Amino acid sequence: DTAVSQTPKYLVTQMGNDKSIKCEQNLGHDTMYWYKQDSKKFLKIMFSYNNKELIINETVPNRFSPKSPDKAHLNLHINSLELGDSAVYFCASSYLGTSAFYEQYFGPGTRLTVT
Amino acid sequence: LAKTTQPISMDSYEGQEVNITCSHNNIATNDYITWYQQFPSQGPRFIIQGYKTKVTNEVASLFIPADRKSSTLSLPRVSLSDTAVYYCLVGTGNNDMRFGAGTRLTVKP
């Protein structure tokens, strides 16, 4: 009955590899997000999709490419991984609306370690 | 986006009421105030949201003065399991979510 799920939970890979993280929500929300939390614990939004359309695209390297096959799924593909990409990546979802936007439900996170 | 300022850390003891204040001097007319809780190795969890005056739910209360330049999250009778980082966010639905450093609350026995 997990509301927002991510796979994998842990991901260890080498520099230069390409990897994907998957996210699914069963809350019926129309908007999904990807966040990055670095070693200093700052949580920063990366992307947001509403009904499969990109609505927020923060300044992240173009090696990061989100893909939303439907409104319940938002995947994150990362090309040519670098050491600085090591972080915890969180997926979240919500309804899009003035206050509802801020009531987001987060997944458990994917800890990415690039060696 | 309204910038928020919170204490970096707070300590409390079990059974006490904890109040965490967030300053947001340049809050806009349409901005909402939202608080999240994050436990280690977990994603943030929505606690409460408000626009003005007082909001209460089963977890916490949120007090917002008339000028809305600050807000206070109140956690009644905290337990060890309330040890977490608490984030205050201010904005409208058209803005992205900007988490600050948050307040690290440590509840001691």
Short mmCIF file of N, CA and C in Angstrom, two decimals, chain A residues 34-77:
data_model
loop_
_atom_site.label_atom_id
_atom_site.label_comp_id
_atom_site.label_asym_id
_atom_site.label_seq_id
_atom_site.Cartn_x
_atom_site.Cartn_y
_atom_site.Cartn_z
N TRP A 34 11.16 15.31 -8.70
CA TRP A 34 12.42 14.71 -8.28
C TRP A 34 13.20 15.75 -7.48
N TYR A 35 13.74 15.30 -6.33
CA TYR A 35 14.57 16.13 -5.48
C TYR A 35 15.91 15.45 -5.27
N LYS A 36 16.91 16.27 -4.99
CA LYS A 36 18.23 15.75 -4.64
C LYS A 36 18.60 16.27 -3.25
N GLN A 37 19.03 15.36 -2.39
CA GLN A 37 19.51 15.77 -1.06
C GLN A 37 20.97 15.38 -0.96
N ASP A 38 21.82 16.40 -0.85
CA ASP A 38 23.25 16.14 -0.85
C ASP A 38 23.76 15.80 0.54
N SER A 39 25.07 15.68 0.64
CA SER A 39 25.68 15.24 1.91
C SER A 39 25.47 16.24 3.03
N LYS A 40 25.24 17.50 2.67
CA LYS A 40 24.98 18.51 3.68
C LYS A 40 23.51 18.55 4.06
N LYS A 41 22.74 17.65 3.49
CA LYS A 41 21.32 17.48 3.81
C LYS A 41 20.41 18.55 3.22
N PHE A 42 20.95 19.38 2.31
CA PHE A 42 20.06 20.33 1.66
C PHE A 42 19.24 19.62 0.61
N LEU A 43 17.94 19.87 0.62
CA LEU A 43 17.01 19.22 -0.29
C LEU A 43 16.65 20.22 -1.38
N LYS A 44 16.91 19.82 -2.64
CA LYS A 44 16.71 20.76 -3.74
C LYS A 44 15.86 20.12 -4.83
N ILE A 45 14.86 20.86 -5.28
CA ILE A 45 14.01 20.33 -6.33
C ILE A 45 14.77 20.32 -7.65
N MET A 46 14.55 19.28 -8.44
CA MET A 46 15.21 19.18 -9.74
C MET A 46 14.20 19.35 -10.87
N PHE A 47 13.15 18.57 -10.83
CA PHE A 47 12.15 18.56 -11.90
C PHE A 47 10.75 18.39 -11.31
N SER A 48 9.77 18.85 -12.10
CA SER A 48 8.39 18.58 -11.75
C SER A 48 7.60 18.34 -13.03
N TYR A 49 6.74 17.34 -12.98
CA TYR A 49 5.88 16.99 -14.12
C TYR A 49 4.43 17.05 -13.68
N ASN A 50 3.61 17.68 -14.52
CA ASN A 50 2.17 17.69 -14.29
C ASN A 50 1.50 17.01 -15.47
N ASN A 51 0.79 15.91 -15.20
CA ASN A 51 0.15 15.16 -16.28
C ASN A 51 1.10 14.91 -17.44
N LYS A 52 2.26 14.44 -17.12
CA LYS A 52 3.30 14.04 -18.08
C LYS A 52 4.00 15.22 -18.74
N GLU A 53 3.68 16.44 -18.35
CA GLU A 53 4.35 17.60 -18.94
C GLU A 53 5.29 18.26 -17.94
N LEU A 54 6.48 18.60 -18.39
CA LEU A 54 7.48 19.23 -17.55
C LEU A 54 7.04 20.64 -17.17
N ILE A 55 6.97 20.94 -15.85
CA ILE A 55 6.58 22.28 -15.43
C ILE A 55 7.66 22.98 -14.62
N ILE A 56 8.54 22.24 -14.00
CA ILE A 56 9.68 22.83 -13.30
C ILE A 56 10.93 22.11 -13.77
N ASN A 57 11.91 22.88 -14.18
CA ASN A 57 13.17 22.30 -14.61
C ASN A 57 14.27 23.19 -14.08
N GLU A 58 14.73 22.85 -12.88
CA GLU A 58 15.78 23.65 -12.26
C GLU A 58 17.08 23.46 -13.03
N THR A 59 18.05 24.25 -12.68
CA THR A 59 19.32 24.19 -13.37
C THR A 59 20.08 22.95 -12.93
N VAL A 60 19.88 21.90 -13.65
CA VAL A 60 20.62 20.67 -13.40
C VAL A 60 21.32 20.29 -14.70
N PRO A 61 22.42 19.57 -14.61
CA PRO A 61 23.12 19.16 -15.84
C PRO A 61 22.19 18.39 -16.76
N ASN A 62 22.39 18.56 -18.06
CA ASN A 62 21.51 17.86 -18.99
C ASN A 62 21.81 16.37 -19.05
N ARG A 63 22.72 15.89 -18.23
CA ARG A 63 22.93 14.45 -18.07
C ARG A 63 21.74 13.82 -17.34
N PHE A 64 20.97 14.66 -16.67
CA PHE A 64 19.78 14.19 -15.95
C PHE A 64 18.57 14.37 -16.87
N SER A 65 17.87 13.30 -17.12
CA SER A 65 16.69 13.41 -17.98
C SER A 65 15.51 12.67 -17.34
N PRO A 66 14.50 13.43 -16.94
CA PRO A 66 13.30 12.80 -16.40
C PRO A 66 12.39 12.32 -17.52
N LYS A 67 11.65 11.27 -17.22
CA LYS A 67 10.69 10.77 -18.21
C LYS A 67 9.43 10.34 -17.48
N SER A 68 8.29 10.79 -17.99
CA SER A 68 7.02 10.46 -17.36
C SER A 68 6.13 9.73 -18.36
N PRO A 69 6.09 8.41 -18.30
CA PRO A 69 5.25 7.66 -19.24
C PRO A 69 3.76 7.86 -19.00
N ASP A 70 3.39 8.11 -17.76
CA ASP A 70 2.01 8.45 -17.40
C ASP A 70 2.05 9.20 -16.09
N LYS A 71 0.91 9.70 -15.65
CA LYS A 71 0.95 10.60 -14.49
C LYS A 71 1.26 9.88 -13.18
N ALA A 72 1.29 8.56 -13.20
CA ALA A 72 1.61 7.82 -11.99
C ALA A 72 3.08 7.43 -11.91
N HIS A 73 3.83 7.71 -12.95
CA HIS A 73 5.23 7.31 -13.00
C HIS A 73 6.12 8.47 -13.43
N LEU A 74 7.25 8.59 -12.76
CA LEU A 74 8.26 9.57 -13.16
C LEU A 74 9.62 8.94 -12.91
N ASN A 75 10.34 8.70 -13.99
CA ASN A 75 11.65 8.07 -13.88
C ASN A 75 12.74 9.10 -14.10
N LEU A 76 13.89 8.82 -13.53
CA LEU A 76 15.04 9.72 -13.67
C LEU A 76 16.20 8.95 -14.24
N HIS A 77 16.66 9.38 -15.40
CA HIS A 77 17.80 8.74 -16.03
C HIS A 77 19.01 9.67 -15.93
#
